[in-house]
C-alpha atoms as a printed R data frame, in Angstrom:
    type eleno elety resid chain resno       x       y       z
1   ATOM     1    CA   MET     A     1  -4.625   4.685  14.718
2   ATOM     2    CA   LYS     A     2  -3.826   1.072  15.448
3   ATOM     3    CA   ARG     A     3  -5.839   0.015  12.411
4   ATOM     4    CA   THR     A     4  -3.980   2.548  10.264
5   ATOM     5    CA   ILE     A     5  -0.606   1.312  11.458
6   ATOM     6    CA   ALA     A     6  -1.789  -2.262  10.967
7   ATOM     7    CA   LEU     A     7  -2.593  -1.442   7.331
8   ATOM     8    CA   PHE     A     8   0.896  -0.145   6.724
9   ATOM     9    CA   ALA     A     9   2.375  -3.153   8.481
10  ATOM    10    CA   CYS     A    10   0.293  -5.399   6.238
11  ATOM    11    CA   ALA     A    11   1.383  -3.468   3.156
12  ATOM    12    CA   PHE     A    12   5.003  -3.713   4.222
13  ATOM    13    CA   ALA     A    13   4.647  -7.465   4.746
14  ATOM    14    CA   LEU     A    14   3.117  -7.862   1.286
15  ATOM    15    CA   SER     A    15   5.964  -5.865  -0.214
16  ATOM    16    CA   ALA     A    16   8.503  -7.999   1.632
17  ATOM    17    CA   CYS     A    17   6.825 -11.172   0.350
18  ATOM    18    CA   GLY     A    18   7.084  -9.877  -3.183
19  ATOM    19    CA   ASN     A    19  10.810  -9.383  -2.846
20  ATOM    20    CA   GLN     A    20  11.517 -12.713  -1.191
21  ATOM    21    CA   SER     A    21  14.978 -13.716  -1.980
22  ATOM    22    CA   SER     A    22  15.481 -15.225   1.541
23  ATOM    23    CA   SER     A    23  17.238 -14.028   4.613
24  ATOM    24    CA   ASP     A    24  17.590 -17.217   6.593
25  ATOM    25    CA   ASN     A    25  19.612 -19.622   4.473
26  ATOM    26    CA   THR     A    26  21.145 -18.070   1.362
27  ATOM    27    CA   GLN     A    27  24.552 -18.614   2.754
28  ATOM    28    CA   SER     A    28  26.170 -20.852   0.140
29  ATOM    29    CA   GLY     A    29  22.984 -20.849  -1.885
30  ATOM    30    CA   GLY     A    30  20.493 -21.517   0.884
31  ATOM    31    CA   ASP     A    31  16.875 -20.361   0.798
32  ATOM    32    CA   ASN     A    32  17.717 -16.744   1.566
33  ATOM    33    CA   SER     A    33  20.585 -14.390   0.906
34  ATOM    34    CA   GLN     A    34  22.467 -13.002   3.867
35  ATOM    35    CA   SER     A    35  23.577  -9.976   1.920
36  ATOM    36    CA   GLY     A    36  20.039  -9.563   0.613
37  ATOM    37    CA   ALA     A    37  18.803  -9.259   4.172
38  ATOM    38    CA   LYS     A    38  21.045  -6.281   4.824
39  ATOM    39    CA   THR     A    39  20.522  -2.683   3.760
40  ATOM    40    CA   SER     A    40  23.582  -0.577   3.203
41  ATOM    41    CA   GLN     A    41  24.411   1.920   5.932
42  ATOM    42    CA   THR     A    42  24.624   4.633   3.291
43  ATOM    43    CA   GLU     A    43  21.035   3.986   2.201
44  ATOM    44    CA   ASN     A    44  19.803   3.907   5.781
45  ATOM    45    CA   ASP     A    45  21.456   7.230   6.530
46  ATOM    46    CA   LYS     A    46  19.899   9.111   3.620
47  ATOM    47    CA   GLY     A    47  17.937  12.164   4.710
48  ATOM    48    CA   ASN     A    48  17.690  15.918   4.528
49  ATOM    49    CA   GLY     A    49  18.250  16.634   8.211
50  ATOM    50    CA   ASN     A    50  19.920  15.062  11.182
51  ATOM    51    CA   SER     A    51  19.642  17.654  13.938
52  ATOM    52    CA   SER     A    52  17.620  16.827  17.010
53  ATOM    53    CA   GLY     A    53  17.431  20.590  17.557
54  ATOM    54    CA   GLN     A    54  14.617  20.721  15.004
55  ATOM    55    CA   PHE     A    55  12.232  19.413  17.677
56  ATOM    56    CA   ALA     A    56  11.076  21.229  20.783
57  ATOM    57    CA   ASN     A    57  10.769  18.021  22.776
58  ATOM    58    CA   GLU     A    58  10.918  14.230  22.633
59  ATOM    59    CA   LYS     A    59   7.195  13.990  21.877
60  ATOM    60    CA   GLU     A    60   7.643  15.980  18.665
61  ATOM    61    CA   LYS     A    61  10.621  13.897  17.605
62  ATOM    62    CA   ARG     A    62   8.856  10.577  18.209
63  ATOM    63    CA   SER     A    63   5.709  11.772  16.468
64  ATOM    64    CA   TYR     A    64   7.729  12.812  13.444
65  ATOM    65    CA   ALA     A    65   9.583   9.505  13.497
66  ATOM    66    CA   LEU     A    66   6.266   7.666  13.452
67  ATOM    67    CA   GLY     A    67   5.185   9.784  10.492
68  ATOM    68    CA   MET     A    68   8.410   8.965   8.644
69  ATOM    69    CA   ASP     A    69   7.922   5.273   9.329
70  ATOM    70    CA   ILE     A    70   4.381   5.381   7.984
71  ATOM    71    CA   GLY     A    71   5.576   7.424   5.008
72  ATOM    72    CA   ASN     A    72   8.221   4.840   4.153
73  ATOM    73    CA   SER     A    73   5.491   2.222   3.995
74  ATOM    74    CA   LEU     A    74   3.173   4.474   1.993
75  ATOM    75    CA   LYS     A    75   5.865   5.035  -0.639
76  ATOM    76    CA   ASP     A    76   5.885   1.376  -1.537
77  ATOM    77    CA   LEU     A    77   2.142   0.787  -1.484
78  ATOM    78    CA   PRO     A    78   0.805  -0.463  -4.844
79  ATOM    79    CA   MET     A    79  -2.060   2.065  -4.605
80  ATOM    80    CA   ASP     A    80  -2.675   5.823  -4.591
81  ATOM    81    CA   VAL     A    81  -3.157   7.461  -1.202
82  ATOM    82    CA   ASP     A    82  -4.749  10.866  -0.515
83  ATOM    83    CA   LEU     A    83  -2.507  12.248   2.207
84  ATOM    84    CA   ASP     A    84  -5.027  14.907   3.241
85  ATOM    85    CA   GLU     A    85  -7.748  12.302   3.877
86  ATOM    86    CA   LEU     A    86  -5.279   9.965   5.552
87  ATOM    87    CA   THR     A    87  -4.175  12.744   7.907
88  ATOM    88    CA   GLN     A    88  -7.779  13.706   8.613
89  ATOM    89    CA   GLY     A    89  -8.640  10.122   9.442
90  ATOM    90    CA   VAL     A    90  -5.789  10.020  11.948
91  ATOM    91    CA   ARG     A    91  -6.855  13.345  13.495
92  ATOM    92    CA   ASP     A    92 -10.501  12.286  13.816
93  ATOM    93    CA   VAL     A    93  -9.677   9.016  15.560
94  ATOM    94    CA   VAL     A    94  -6.930  10.344  17.839
95  ATOM    95    CA   SER     A    95  -8.987  13.381  18.885
96  ATOM    96    CA   GLY     A    96 -12.043  11.274  19.566
97  ATOM    97    CA   GLY     A    97 -14.061  13.291  17.080
98  ATOM    98    CA   LYS     A    98 -16.708  12.133  14.636
99  ATOM    99    CA   THR     A    99 -15.346   9.940  11.845
100 ATOM   100    CA   LYS     A   100 -16.573   9.827   8.256
101 ATOM   101    CA   LEU     A   101 -16.861   6.033   8.353
102 ATOM   102    CA   SER     A   102 -18.457   3.733  10.878
103 ATOM   103    CA   GLN     A   103 -16.420   0.819  12.230
104 ATOM   104    CA   LYS     A   104 -18.375  -1.524   9.979
105 ATOM   105    CA   GLN     A   105 -17.680   0.634   6.938
106 ATOM   106    CA   LEU     A   106 -14.019   0.861   7.943
107 ATOM   107    CA   HIS     A   107 -13.779  -2.917   8.077
108 ATOM   108    CA   THR     A   108 -15.342  -3.286   4.618
109 ATOM   109    CA   VAL     A   109 -13.104  -0.630   3.058
110 ATOM   110    CA   MET     A   110  -9.986  -2.114   4.613
111 ATOM   111    CA   GLN     A   111 -10.834  -5.549   3.251
112 ATOM   112    CA   GLY     A   112 -11.008  -3.996  -0.213
113 ATOM   113    CA   VAL     A   113  -7.711  -2.184   0.286
114 ATOM   114    CA   VAL     A   114  -5.893  -5.347   1.335
115 ATOM   115    CA   SER     A   115  -7.477  -7.319  -1.511
116 ATOM   116    CA   ASP     A   116  -6.385  -4.701  -4.049
117 ATOM   117    CA   MET     A   117  -2.854  -4.625  -2.666
118 ATOM   118    CA   GLU     A   118  -2.586  -8.410  -2.828
119 ATOM   119    CA   ALA     A   119  -3.798  -8.386  -6.442
120 ATOM   120    CA   ALA     A   120  -1.356  -5.622  -7.377
121 ATOM   121    CA   GLN     A   121   1.479  -7.455  -5.647
122 ATOM   122    CA   LYS     A   122   0.640 -10.682  -7.467
123 ATOM   123    CA   LYS     A   123   0.520  -8.891 -10.827
124 ATOM   124    CA   GLN     A   124   3.839  -7.197 -10.128
125 ATOM   125    CA   GLN     A   125   5.439 -10.513  -9.213
126 ATOM   126    CA   GLN     A   126   4.108 -12.172 -12.360
127 ATOM   127    CA   GLN     A   127   5.509  -9.380 -14.501
128 ATOM   128    CA   LYS     A   128   8.897  -9.642 -12.797
129 ATOM   129    CA   SER     A   129   8.836 -13.408 -13.155
130 ATOM   130    CA   VAL     A   130   8.232 -13.280 -16.916
131 ATOM   131    CA   ALA     A   131  10.835 -10.551 -17.457
132 ATOM   132    CA   ASN     A   132  13.488 -12.335 -15.376
133 ATOM   133    CA   LEU     A   133  12.845 -15.653 -17.097
134 ATOM   134    CA   LYS     A   134  13.258 -14.126 -20.569
135 ATOM   135    CA   ALA     A   135  16.403 -12.244 -19.568
136 ATOM   136    CA   GLY     A   136  17.885 -15.399 -18.037
137 ATOM   137    CA   GLN     A   137  17.116 -17.523 -21.085
138 ATOM   138    CA   LYS     A   138  18.762 -14.976 -23.351
139 ATOM   139    CA   PHE     A   139  21.808 -14.781 -21.090
140 ATOM   140    CA   LEU     A   140  22.248 -18.559 -20.924
141 ATOM   141    CA   ALA     A   141  21.771 -18.961 -24.689
142 ATOM   142    CA   GLU     A   142  24.595 -16.499 -25.319
143 ATOM   143    CA   ASN     A   143  26.746 -17.736 -22.459
144 ATOM   144    CA   LYS     A   144  26.843 -21.364 -23.614
145 ATOM   145    CA   THR     A   145  28.713 -20.321 -26.769
146 ATOM   146    CA   LYS     A   146  31.554 -18.762 -24.799
147 ATOM   147    CA   PRO     A   147  34.933 -20.553 -24.553
148 ATOM   148    CA   GLY     A   148  35.202 -23.024 -21.677
149 ATOM   149    CA   VAL     A   149  31.513 -22.982 -20.753
150 ATOM   150    CA   LYS     A   150  29.899 -26.422 -20.497
151 ATOM   151    CA   THR     A   151  26.131 -26.973 -20.500
152 ATOM   152    CA   LEU     A   152  24.537 -30.019 -18.865
153 ATOM   153    CA   LYS     A   153  21.291 -31.698 -19.918
154 ATOM   154    CA   ASP     A   154  19.246 -29.945 -17.217
155 ATOM   155    CA   GLY     A   155  20.511 -26.502 -18.268
156 ATOM   156    CA   LEU     A   156  23.173 -25.988 -15.621
157 ATOM   157    CA   GLN     A   157  26.223 -24.247 -17.059
158 ATOM   158    CA   TYR     A   158  29.696 -24.108 -15.580
159 ATOM   159    CA   LYS     A   159  33.249 -23.096 -16.403
160 ATOM   160    CA   VAL     A   160  36.281 -24.685 -14.792
161 ATOM   161    CA   ILE     A   161  38.595 -21.964 -13.544
162 ATOM   162    CA   LYS     A   162  40.855 -24.371 -11.644
163 ATOM   163    CA   LYS     A   163  40.349 -28.130 -11.688
164 ATOM   164    CA   GLY     A   164  41.636 -29.097  -8.229
165 ATOM   165    CA   ASP     A   165  43.223 -32.401  -7.287
166 ATOM   166    CA   GLY     A   166  41.522 -33.240  -3.989
167 ATOM   167    CA   PRO     A   167  38.600 -35.579  -3.247
168 ATOM   168    CA   GLN     A   168  35.308 -35.238  -5.127
169 ATOM   169    CA   PRO     A   169  32.185 -34.911  -2.933
170 ATOM   170    CA   ASP     A   170  28.979 -36.867  -3.301
171 ATOM   171    CA   ALA     A   171  25.466 -36.082  -2.052
172 ATOM   172    CA   ASN     A   172  26.126 -37.521   1.431
173 ATOM   173    CA   ASP     A   173  29.204 -35.402   2.110
174 ATOM   174    CA   SER     A   174  29.679 -32.018   3.701
175 ATOM   175    CA   VAL     A   175  31.820 -29.345   2.037
176 ATOM   176    CA   THR     A   176  33.550 -26.107   2.935
177 ATOM   177    CA   VAL     A   177  33.477 -23.438   0.243
178 ATOM   178    CA   ASP     A   178  34.158 -19.807  -0.506
179 ATOM   179    CA   TYR     A   179  31.711 -18.240  -2.933
180 ATOM   180    CA   THR     A   180  30.243 -15.086  -4.398
181 ATOM   181    CA   GLY     A   181  26.703 -15.021  -5.792
182 ATOM   182    CA   LYS     A   182  25.626 -12.532  -8.452
183 ATOM   183    CA   LEU     A   183  22.645 -11.752 -10.632
184 ATOM   184    CA   ILE     A   184  23.187 -11.671 -14.403
185 ATOM   185    CA   ASP     A   185  23.477  -7.867 -14.250
186 ATOM   186    CA   GLY     A   186  26.489  -8.240 -11.950
187 ATOM   187    CA   THR     A   187  24.735  -7.347  -8.691
188 ATOM   188    CA   VAL     A   188  26.337  -9.244  -5.799
189 ATOM   189    CA   PHE     A   189  23.645 -10.636  -3.478
190 ATOM   190    CA   ASP     A   190  25.795 -12.798  -1.226
191 ATOM   191    CA   SER     A   191  29.488 -13.490  -0.636
192 ATOM   192    CA   SER     A   192  31.327 -15.547   1.953
193 ATOM   193    CA   LYS     A   193  34.501 -13.873   0.684
194 ATOM   194    CA   LYS     A   194  33.221 -10.451   1.698
195 ATOM   195    CA   ARG     A   195  32.335 -11.810   5.119
196 ATOM   196    CA   GLY     A   196  35.865 -13.182   5.348
197 ATOM   197    CA   LYS     A   197  34.765 -16.665   6.381
198 ATOM   198    CA   PRO     A   198  34.181 -19.822   4.274
199 ATOM   199    CA   VAL     A   199  30.957 -21.744   4.883
200 ATOM   200    CA   THR     A   200  30.387 -25.432   5.556
201 ATOM   201    CA   PHE     A   201  27.179 -27.267   4.639
202 ATOM   202    CA   PRO     A   202  25.883 -30.655   3.418
203 ATOM   203    CA   VAL     A   203  26.027 -31.113  -0.354
204 ATOM   204    CA   ASN     A   204  22.360 -32.089  -0.496
205 ATOM   205    CA   ALA     A   205  21.144 -29.202   1.676
206 ATOM   206    CA   VAL     A   206  21.306 -26.488  -0.950
207 ATOM   207    CA   ILE     A   207  19.595 -25.503  -4.213
208 ATOM   208    CA   PRO     A   208  19.671 -28.230  -6.895
209 ATOM   209    CA   GLY     A   209  22.134 -26.319  -9.081
210 ATOM   210    CA   TRP     A   210  24.644 -26.213  -6.250
211 ATOM   211    CA   THR     A   211  24.145 -29.862  -5.294
212 ATOM   212    CA   GLU     A   212  24.803 -30.897  -8.875
213 ATOM   213    CA   ALA     A   213  27.827 -28.712  -9.502
214 ATOM   214    CA   LEU     A   214  29.588 -29.534  -6.235
215 ATOM   215    CA   GLN     A   215  29.638 -33.197  -7.197
216 ATOM   216    CA   LEU     A   216  31.510 -32.283 -10.388
217 ATOM   217    CA   MET     A   217  34.266 -30.517  -8.482
218 ATOM   218    CA   HIS     A   218  37.407 -31.663  -6.677
219 ATOM   219    CA   ALA     A   219  38.737 -30.051  -3.504
220 ATOM   220    CA   GLY     A   220  40.989 -27.163  -4.445
221 ATOM   221    CA   GLY     A   221  38.961 -26.537  -7.570
222 ATOM   222    CA   GLU     A   222  37.299 -23.309  -8.612
223 ATOM   223    CA   TYR     A   223  34.224 -23.179 -10.841
224 ATOM   224    CA   LYS     A   224  32.014 -20.458 -12.216
225 ATOM   225    CA   LEU     A   225  28.371 -21.607 -12.168
226 ATOM   226    CA   PHE     A   226  25.487 -20.285 -14.239
227 ATOM   227    CA   ILE     A   227  22.281 -21.605 -12.687
228 ATOM   228    CA   PRO     A   228  18.853 -21.348 -14.384
229 ATOM   229    CA   PRO     A   229  15.903 -20.506 -12.101
230 ATOM   230    CA   ASP     A   230  14.456 -24.036 -12.032
231 ATOM   231    CA   LEU     A   231  17.725 -25.176 -10.419
232 ATOM   232    CA   ALA     A   232  17.864 -22.167  -8.094
233 ATOM   233    CA   TYR     A   233  14.968 -20.405  -6.332
234 ATOM   234    CA   GLY     A   234  12.383 -20.603  -9.101
235 ATOM   235    CA   GLU     A   235   9.286 -18.415  -9.118
236 ATOM   236    CA   ARG     A   236   9.443 -17.624  -5.408
237 ATOM   237    CA   GLY     A   237  12.856 -15.959  -5.480
238 ATOM   238    CA   ALA     A   238  14.790 -15.472  -2.246
239 ATOM   239    CA   GLY     A   239  15.279 -12.552   0.101
240 ATOM   240    CA   SER     A   240  15.112  -8.953  -1.046
241 ATOM   241    CA   GLN     A   241  17.569  -9.209  -3.934
242 ATOM   242    CA   ILE     A   242  16.809 -12.475  -5.733
243 ATOM   243    CA   GLY     A   243  13.578 -11.966  -7.631
244 ATOM   244    CA   PRO     A   244  11.274 -14.601  -9.132
245 ATOM   245    CA   ASN     A   245  12.829 -16.733 -11.889
246 ATOM   246    CA   GLU     A   246  16.280 -15.179 -11.563
247 ATOM   247    CA   THR     A   247  19.235 -16.842 -13.264
248 ATOM   248    CA   LEU     A   248  22.178 -16.818 -10.850
249 ATOM   249    CA   ILE     A   249  25.948 -16.783 -11.219
250 ATOM   250    CA   PHE     A   250  28.268 -18.181  -8.548
251 ATOM   251    CA   ASP     A   251  32.043 -18.137  -8.257
252 ATOM   252    CA   VAL     A   252  32.791 -21.187  -6.110
253 ATOM   253    CA   LYS     A   253  36.015 -22.449  -4.571
254 ATOM   254    CA   LEU     A   254  35.761 -25.924  -3.047
255 ATOM   255    CA   ILE     A   255  38.122 -25.808  -0.083
256 ATOM   256    CA   SER     A   256  37.556 -29.218   1.493
257 ATOM   257    CA   VAL     A   257  35.330 -32.291   1.574
258 ATOM   258    CA   ASP     A   258  34.194 -34.051   4.742
259 ATOM   259    CA   LYS     A   259  33.079 -37.519   3.628
260 ATOM   260    CA   ASN     A   260  29.734 -38.894   4.802
261 ATOM   261    CA   LYS     A   261  28.957 -35.859   6.951
262 ATOM   262    CA   GLY     A   262  25.837 -34.756   5.076
263 ATOM   263    CA   THR     A   263  22.329 -34.570   6.525
264 ATOM   264    CA   GLY     A   264  20.671 -36.986   4.133
265 ATOM   265    CA   LYS     A   265  18.361 -34.141   3.047
266 ATOM   266    CA   ASP     A   266  16.886 -34.608  -0.421
267 ATOM   267    CA   SER     A   267  18.528 -32.455  -3.077
268 ATOM   268    CA   ASP     A   268  15.205 -31.160  -4.396
269 ATOM   269    CA   GLN     A   269  14.936 -28.772  -1.475
270 ATOM   270    CA   SER     A   270  15.830 -25.193  -2.357
271 ATOM   271    CA   ASP     A   271  19.062 -24.187  -0.728
272 ATOM   272    CA   SER     A   272  22.192 -23.220  -2.651
273 ATOM   273    CA   SER     A   273  24.461 -25.828  -4.372
274 ATOM   274    CA   PRO     A   274  24.821 -27.770  -7.761
275 ATOM   275    CA   ASP     A   275  23.180 -31.129  -8.959
276 ATOM   276    CA   ASN     A   276  24.638 -34.207 -10.682
277 ATOM   277    CA   SER     A   277  21.658 -35.264 -12.824
278 ATOM   278    CA   SER     A   278  23.696 -35.251 -16.010
279 ATOM   279    CA   GLY     A   279  26.375 -37.616 -14.758
280 ATOM   280    CA   ASP     A   280  29.074 -35.270 -16.107
281 ATOM   281    CA   SER     A   281  32.412 -35.823 -14.418
282 ATOM   282    CA   GLY     A   282  33.292 -32.137 -14.451
283 ATOM   283    CA   ASP     A   283  36.581 -32.790 -16.228
């Protein structure tokens, strides 16, 4: 049983790796999206029944819960599973009866299962990566022709919504911003505005696209950023909502600049801000 549960845990981990968007640092364009790390309460509450009266005792309820948990993992496995054989395997081991496979055979089969899942996951990620890259390229090609949109040499696009008249940050400064991050299909993956609290971070501690764009802005300014994947999270994606090679859109309001309060972290590290490689003044 432990080996069976371990398989599902492994499969779940592989699935999570494939959906990496990031749940540690995507605040303000960090490595992982806060909103991407959260599942809506509505989704979590989906189900056909909610009455504890369906179970005769706590043992039945917990056993069923374990089955549901395993089932949730099975749903997302990149392989076909025979539920009758899976159930029989569980029964044989738990009851102490004779199993169809020896421990050595079990080990060999499980190695093959994990190997197949890893290969399927890799193929799925590659397919997503290619599809996202093409969609992003098409979006940016069309977007650059729209009124007010400026395109820099490295592919970063931005539109000035409000210029601002405060100080302009450089790579060694810290900034406080309000922002909303979206995919090109409009899906919101992170928003300090929704959380009701601006965020403060070093200019050079975020994704290159953010580091660059922030240095074009003035405090009080508001920009709309269109960031290609090589200036965002690239092929690895971030968290559960930012897939590989996703082009990202950010609505950014630069609230304030704290001069010389940055970390000195190199801007090539993937967090979430703009980059000033083009030397554009942002005017």
